[in-house]
Tab-separated table of C-alpha atoms in Angstrom:
chain	number	residue	atom	x	y	z
O	1	MET	CA	-26.251	-15.469	20.234
O	2	ASP	CA	-25.471	-16.232	16.635
O	3	SER	CA	-22.572	-14.113	15.452
O	4	HIS	CA	-24.526	-13.311	12.239
O	5	SER	CA	-27.558	-11.864	14.091
O	6	GLY	CA	-28.057	-9.038	16.555
O	7	PRO	CA	-25.858	-5.921	16.803
O	8	TYR	CA	-22.929	-5.732	14.432
O	9	LEU	CA	-20.581	-4.719	17.244
O	10	ASN	CA	-19.921	-7.063	20.141
O	11	HIS	CA	-20.412	-5.009	23.315
O	12	LYS	CA	-18.943	-7.877	25.374
O	13	ALA	CA	-15.594	-7.149	23.739
O	14	LEU	CA	-15.573	-4.115	26.068
O	15	CYS	CA	-17.956	-4.917	28.925
O	16	SER	CA	-16.514	-8.191	30.190
O	17	PRO	CA	-13.477	-9.355	32.174
O	18	LEU	CA	-11.926	-10.726	28.973
O	19	GLY	CA	-12.550	-7.446	27.172
O	20	ALA	CA	-10.984	-5.530	30.056
O	21	ALA	CA	-7.906	-7.767	29.909
O	22	ARG	CA	-7.536	-7.121	26.172
O	23	LEU	CA	-7.948	-3.369	26.629
O	24	CYS	CA	-5.184	-3.482	29.257
O	25	GLN	CA	-2.996	-5.363	26.793
O	26	LEU	CA	-3.525	-2.643	24.193
O	27	ALA	CA	-2.921	0.220	26.624
O	28	LEU	CA	0.215	-1.295	28.163
O	29	GLY	CA	1.599	-2.400	24.800
O	30	CYS	CA	1.113	1.090	23.394
O	31	ALA	CA	2.760	2.627	26.469
O	32	VAL	CA	5.782	0.317	26.245
O	33	ILE	CA	6.370	0.975	22.542
O	34	ALA	CA	5.910	4.726	22.970
O	35	MET	CA	8.344	4.954	25.891
O	36	VAL	CA	10.984	2.804	24.195
O	37	THR	CA	10.895	4.822	20.978
O	38	HIS	CA	10.631	8.168	22.796
O	39	THR	CA	13.357	8.038	25.446
O	40	ALA	CA	14.130	4.590	26.864
O	41	GLY	CA	15.726	3.287	23.677
O	42	TYR	CA	17.052	-0.104	22.695
O	43	SER	CA	20.133	-1.418	20.926
O	44	GLY	CA	21.862	-4.658	20.004
O	45	SER	CA	20.264	-8.021	19.406
O	46	HIS	CA	18.679	-8.140	22.879
O	47	GLY	CA	17.016	-4.760	22.474
O	48	VAL	CA	15.803	-5.612	18.979
O	49	PHE	CA	14.290	-8.844	20.299
O	50	CYS	CA	12.412	-7.045	23.083
O	51	MET	CA	11.101	-4.377	20.732
O	52	ALA	CA	10.070	-6.975	18.159
O	53	ALA	CA	8.263	-8.987	20.852
O	54	TRP	CA	6.322	-5.965	22.115
O	55	CYS	CA	5.406	-4.780	18.603
O	56	PHE	CA	4.325	-8.249	17.490
O	57	CYS	CA	2.140	-8.793	20.556
O	58	PHE	CA	0.620	-5.320	20.223
O	59	ALA	CA	-0.244	-5.882	16.559
O	60	MET	CA	-1.700	-9.290	17.386
O	61	SER	CA	-3.813	-7.809	20.200
O	62	VAL	CA	-5.127	-5.055	17.940
O	63	LEU	CA	-6.165	-7.609	15.334
O	64	VAL	CA	-7.824	-9.926	17.879
O	65	PHE	CA	-9.705	-7.063	19.547
O	66	PHE	CA	-10.877	-5.648	16.206
O	67	LEU	CA	-12.110	-9.004	14.914
O	68	ASP	CA	-13.855	-9.742	18.217
O	69	ALA	CA	-15.499	-6.325	18.507
O	70	THR	CA	-16.796	-6.435	14.916
O	71	ARG	CA	-17.669	-10.165	15.007
O	72	LEU	CA	-15.694	-10.619	11.805
O	73	TYR	CA	-13.997	-13.664	13.323
O	74	SER	CA	-17.116	-15.663	12.401
O	75	TYR	CA	-16.103	-15.393	8.736
O	76	LEU	CA	-12.667	-16.903	9.325
O	77	PRO	CA	-12.115	-20.647	8.717
O	78	VAL	CA	-10.561	-21.082	12.167
O	79	SER	CA	-11.586	-22.002	15.691
O	80	TRP	CA	-11.711	-18.538	17.253
O	81	ASP	CA	-11.516	-19.708	20.869
O	82	ASN	CA	-8.513	-21.929	20.145
O	83	LEU	CA	-6.802	-19.185	18.152
O	84	THR	CA	-7.224	-16.461	20.771
O	85	VAL	CA	-6.079	-18.543	23.737
O	86	THR	CA	-3.065	-19.709	21.705
O	87	CYS	CA	-2.164	-16.109	20.850
O	88	ALA	CA	-2.607	-15.037	24.478
O	89	ALA	CA	-0.406	-17.863	25.771
O	90	PHE	CA	2.300	-17.100	23.214
O	91	ALA	CA	2.160	-13.370	23.991
O	92	THR	CA	2.458	-14.130	27.712
O	93	LEU	CA	5.682	-16.043	27.081
O	94	MET	CA	7.022	-13.292	24.812
O	95	TYR	CA	6.280	-10.629	27.434
O	96	VAL	CA	7.837	-12.711	30.218
O	97	THR	CA	11.036	-13.053	28.191
O	98	ALA	CA	11.149	-9.359	27.279
O	99	SER	CA	10.415	-8.375	30.897
O	100	VAL	CA	13.522	-10.283	31.965
O	101	VAL	CA	15.861	-9.460	29.071
O	102	TYR	CA	15.207	-5.703	28.854
O	103	PRO	CA	15.999	-4.747	32.476
O	104	LEU	CA	18.884	-7.212	32.538
O	105	PHE	CA	20.665	-5.414	29.684
O	106	PHE	CA	19.303	-1.870	29.848
O	107	VAL	CA	18.333	-0.978	33.435
O	108	GLN	CA	21.100	0.116	35.815
O	109	SER	CA	20.970	1.564	39.307
O	110	GLU	CA	23.132	4.538	38.351
O	111	CYS	CA	22.168	7.028	35.665
O	112	PRO	CA	23.607	6.249	32.204
O	113	TYR	CA	25.511	8.778	30.119
O	114	ALA	CA	22.230	9.917	28.554
O	115	GLY	CA	20.881	11.037	31.925
O	116	CYS	CA	18.526	9.866	34.676
O	117	ASP	CA	15.461	10.368	32.490
O	118	VAL	CA	16.565	7.461	30.331
O	119	ARG	CA	16.961	5.231	33.384
O	120	ASN	CA	13.559	6.223	34.726
O	121	PHE	CA	11.891	5.553	31.393
O	122	ARG	CA	13.549	2.146	31.189
O	123	ILE	CA	12.260	1.285	34.655
O	124	ALA	CA	8.787	2.389	33.559
O	125	VAL	CA	9.077	0.204	30.446
O	126	THR	CA	9.969	-2.777	32.621
O	127	VAL	CA	7.021	-2.154	34.953
O	128	CYS	CA	4.573	-1.821	32.045
O	129	SER	CA	5.995	-4.947	30.438
O	130	ILE	CA	5.452	-6.918	33.649
O	131	LEU	CA	1.882	-5.583	33.883
O	132	GLY	CA	1.395	-6.575	30.237
O	133	THR	CA	2.488	-10.092	31.144
O	134	LEU	CA	-0.207	-10.173	33.815
O	135	ALA	CA	-2.810	-8.878	31.334
O	136	TYR	CA	-2.057	-11.627	28.829
O	137	GLY	CA	-1.891	-14.182	31.624
O	138	ALA	CA	-5.315	-13.022	32.794
O	139	GLU	CA	-6.753	-13.753	29.347
O	140	VAL	CA	-5.276	-17.243	29.441
O	141	ALA	CA	-6.737	-17.799	32.919
O	142	LEU	CA	-10.172	-16.563	31.826
O	143	CYS	CA	-10.210	-18.809	28.745
O	144	ARG	CA	-8.715	-21.915	30.338
O	145	ALA	CA	-10.982	-24.964	30.539
O	146	ARG	CA	-12.098	-25.714	34.090
O	147	PRO	CA	-12.090	-29.197	35.696
O	148	GLY	CA	-15.234	-31.128	34.802
O	149	GLN	CA	-15.976	-28.858	31.859
O	150	ILE	CA	-16.713	-30.429	28.451
O	151	VAL	CA	-13.642	-29.700	26.334
O	152	THR	CA	-14.533	-28.241	22.949
O	153	GLY	CA	-11.386	-26.144	22.631
O	154	TYR	CA	-8.254	-28.213	23.027
O	155	MET	CA	-5.931	-25.216	23.279
O	156	ALA	CA	-7.855	-24.010	26.357
O	157	THR	CA	-6.842	-27.127	28.293
O	158	VAL	CA	-3.628	-27.508	30.259
O	159	SER	CA	-2.393	-29.921	27.594
O	160	GLY	CA	-3.058	-27.380	24.837
O	161	LEU	CA	-1.360	-24.557	26.736
O	162	LEU	CA	1.627	-26.804	27.380
O	163	LYS	CA	1.923	-27.239	23.617
O	164	VAL	CA	2.465	-23.497	23.269
O	165	VAL	CA	5.114	-23.497	25.997
O	166	GLN	CA	6.857	-26.487	24.410
O	167	GLY	CA	7.036	-24.710	21.069
O	168	PHE	CA	8.376	-21.558	22.728
O	169	ILE	CA	11.074	-23.491	24.597
O	170	ALA	CA	12.025	-25.179	21.312
O	171	CYS	CA	12.547	-21.719	19.788
O	172	ILE	CA	14.943	-20.866	22.635
O	173	ILE	CA	16.828	-24.099	21.920
O	174	PHE	CA	17.054	-23.231	18.219
O	175	GLY	CA	18.381	-19.784	19.101
O	176	ALA	CA	21.103	-21.319	21.281
O	177	LEU	CA	21.952	-23.843	18.569
O	178	ALA	CA	22.402	-21.040	16.055
O	179	ASN	CA	24.677	-19.118	18.451
O	180	ARG	CA	28.012	-20.904	17.944
O	181	SER	CA	26.882	-24.171	19.547
O	182	GLN	CA	29.090	-26.272	17.235
O	183	TYR	CA	26.384	-28.938	17.028
O	184	SER	CA	27.709	-30.245	13.699
O	185	GLN	CA	30.884	-31.651	15.255
O	186	TYR	CA	29.436	-35.030	16.262
O	187	ALA	CA	26.751	-37.356	14.968
O	188	GLY	CA	25.196	-37.476	18.445
O	189	THR	CA	24.606	-33.700	18.603
O	190	ILE	CA	23.261	-33.707	15.032
O	191	TYR	CA	20.799	-36.390	16.139
O	192	CYS	CA	19.678	-34.122	18.980
O	193	VAL	CA	19.066	-31.242	16.564
O	194	VAL	CA	16.933	-33.545	14.406
O	195	VAL	CA	14.955	-34.531	17.518
O	196	TYR	CA	14.366	-30.892	18.482
O	197	ALA	CA	13.226	-30.004	14.950
O	198	PHE	CA	10.966	-33.057	14.589
O	199	CYS	CA	9.268	-32.528	17.959
O	200	PHE	CA	8.775	-28.841	17.240
O	201	ALA	CA	7.190	-29.663	13.880
O	202	LEU	CA	4.915	-32.230	15.503
O	203	THR	CA	3.845	-29.796	18.213
O	204	ALA	CA	3.217	-27.056	15.656
O	205	LEU	CA	1.164	-29.502	13.584
O	206	VAL	CA	-1.126	-30.265	16.540
O	207	ILE	CA	-1.603	-26.540	17.249
O	208	ILE	CA	-2.318	-25.711	13.605
O	209	MET	CA	-4.762	-28.607	13.243
O	210	THR	CA	-6.612	-27.473	16.355
O	211	VAL	CA	-6.803	-23.832	15.311
O	212	CYS	CA	-7.905	-24.805	11.791
O	213	LYS	CA	-10.615	-27.156	13.161
O	214	ARG	CA	-9.054	-30.300	11.686
O	215	THR	CA	-9.821	-32.461	14.715
O	216	LYS	CA	-12.252	-35.083	13.421
O	217	ALA	CA	-9.815	-37.968	12.917
O	218	VAL	CA	-6.151	-38.343	12.081
O	219	CYS	CA	-4.652	-41.509	10.606
O	220	CYS	CA	-7.874	-43.419	11.322
O	221	MET	CA	-7.775	-42.531	15.036
O	222	PRO	CA	-9.550	-39.915	17.187
O	223	PHE	CA	-7.783	-36.604	17.554
O	224	ASP	CA	-7.227	-36.982	21.308
O	225	ARG	CA	-5.579	-40.375	20.784
O	226	PHE	CA	-3.425	-38.921	17.991
O	227	VAL	CA	-2.240	-36.181	20.361
O	228	VAL	CA	-1.361	-38.734	23.047
O	229	VAL	CA	0.593	-40.857	20.550
O	230	CYS	CA	2.512	-37.796	19.379
O	231	THR	CA	3.226	-36.715	22.948
O	232	LEU	CA	4.517	-40.154	23.931
O	233	LEU	CA	6.826	-40.145	20.914
O	234	GLU	CA	8.076	-36.674	21.837
O	235	VAL	CA	8.713	-37.753	25.448
O	236	LEU	CA	10.858	-40.660	24.278
O	237	LEU	CA	12.763	-38.539	21.764
O	238	TYR	CA	13.433	-35.734	24.246
O	239	LEU	CA	14.533	-38.263	26.844
O	240	SER	CA	17.143	-39.591	24.429
O	241	ALA	CA	18.272	-36.075	23.438
O	242	SER	CA	18.497	-34.990	27.098
O	243	VAL	CA	20.976	-37.826	27.645
O	244	VAL	CA	22.906	-37.688	24.370
O	245	TRP	CA	23.466	-33.914	24.236
O	246	PRO	CA	25.262	-33.549	27.626
O	247	VAL	CA	27.414	-36.608	26.879
O	248	PHE	CA	28.714	-35.195	23.599
O	249	CYS	CA	29.080	-31.654	24.943
O	250	PHE	CA	30.387	-31.997	28.491
O	251	ASP	CA	32.151	-35.366	28.682
O	252	THR	CA	35.932	-34.967	28.699
O	253	LYS	CA	36.211	-37.303	25.693
O	254	TYR	CA	34.220	-34.926	23.450
O	255	GLY	CA	34.102	-31.567	25.203
O	256	SER	CA	34.667	-29.853	28.527
O	257	PRO	CA	32.621	-30.149	31.735
O	258	TRP	CA	33.795	-26.664	32.747
O	259	ARG	CA	33.638	-23.339	30.965
O	260	PRO	CA	36.962	-22.598	29.227
O	261	SER	CA	38.699	-19.573	30.756
O	262	SER	CA	39.643	-18.255	27.323
O	263	CYS	CA	36.050	-18.258	26.105
O	264	PRO	CA	34.699	-14.700	25.502
O	265	GLN	CA	31.592	-13.716	27.430
O	266	GLY	CA	28.495	-13.871	25.239
O	267	LYS	CA	30.314	-15.579	22.372
O	268	CYS	CA	31.272	-18.866	23.974
O	269	PRO	CA	30.037	-22.123	22.395
O	270	TRP	CA	30.089	-23.735	25.855
O	271	ASP	CA	27.427	-21.288	27.075
O	272	SER	CA	25.147	-22.164	24.171
O	273	LYS	CA	25.613	-25.859	24.886
O	274	VAL	CA	24.556	-25.314	28.512
O	275	VAL	CA	21.432	-23.434	27.392
O	276	VAL	CA	20.486	-26.264	25.044
O	277	ALA	CA	21.075	-28.882	27.753
O	278	VAL	CA	19.030	-27.026	30.379
O	279	PHE	CA	16.071	-26.334	28.117
O	280	SER	CA	16.162	-29.891	26.788
O	281	PHE	CA	15.446	-31.092	30.321
O	282	VAL	CA	12.800	-28.378	30.726
O	283	ASN	CA	10.997	-29.427	27.555
O	284	PHE	CA	11.266	-33.103	28.499
O	285	GLY	CA	9.505	-32.277	31.759
O	286	LEU	CA	6.828	-30.312	29.904
O	287	TYR	CA	6.169	-33.152	27.464
O	288	LEU	CA	6.003	-35.625	30.344
O	289	ALA	CA	3.519	-33.437	32.215
O	290	ASP	CA	1.543	-33.073	28.984
O	291	LEU	CA	1.423	-36.858	28.577
O	292	ILE	CA	0.228	-37.366	32.150
O	293	TYR	CA	-2.440	-34.690	31.916
O	294	SER	CA	-3.684	-35.860	28.499
O	295	GLN	CA	-4.868	-39.099	30.139
O	296	ARG	CA	-7.396	-37.095	32.153
O	297	ILE	CA	-9.184	-35.243	29.342
O	298	ARG	CA	-11.467	-36.229	26.513
O	299	PHE	CA	-11.616	-33.825	23.620
O	300	VAL	CA	-15.074	-33.202	22.133
O	301	SER	CA	-14.952	-31.875	18.604
O	302	SER	CA	-17.419	-29.067	18.086
O	303	HIS	CA	-18.720	-28.277	14.602
O	304	ARG	CA	-20.969	-25.440	15.672
O	305	PRO	CA	-19.967	-21.874	14.811
O	306	SER	CA	-17.333	-20.787	17.287
O	307	ASN	CA	-18.502	-18.114	19.705
O	308	SER	CA	-16.137	-15.707	21.343
O	309	ARG	CA	-15.563	-16.066	25.063
O	310	ALA	CA	-15.732	-12.352	25.374
């Protein structure tokens, strides 16, 4: 159905598996925010991150649901299907992180000084956050392109979803770099930071181009070939950074292979260096998997008005 004809409200935004998943996202997100602000509480940088993640995802879900239910998305100069699956994938990663960080720092087996009610509410927040992760993951699963299906939405493919994960992992790396990583000590570690920033920018560019429907041709080559070229370049760059960073951080000539005993917990540069090294290997593996999978798909640019999957 043309989004400009028929009923003004999209009943499928409610009466469909995708609509049900989005309603669950709204209900669970509202429950989490209400319980945290009412009794569970949050404090410190970890608590602020979790609360910011839940609030951001809730606001994003409200906007997506409203635009889908009113069909106003058809007036936006974006690919609606690509935008929604990208938002759902990003929200899934945010909820996964918050579902791990919040109980790790705020949930204890014994009752805190504020009483057992606080502990119980924090457990409930964790449970709702995990269920919210499943709700966002369900939307990704419902929107994901199936094998043999003609690909008109790149972000719905495994390669497109991997792009979101790669960008999220890069953000974790940047956070570790900013947390006393001492990356400016050596030219080799500075090179690695440049690699991380360049690959993140390239990945973000591909996502933005896809969402904004700029997929006709790039640099006189088809979009799918452009993505493969970018991914190959990112694989090579991350391979070099995954080798250079550990050498300049953990070799005895430049650093320490073991955690210094005098290093304070939570404020140790060595810990940040380990986080960067681990997630560098993780992102290298993701880019490699992306490169392998991208050989199996052919992206078909669609210039028809984007219809919601709901």
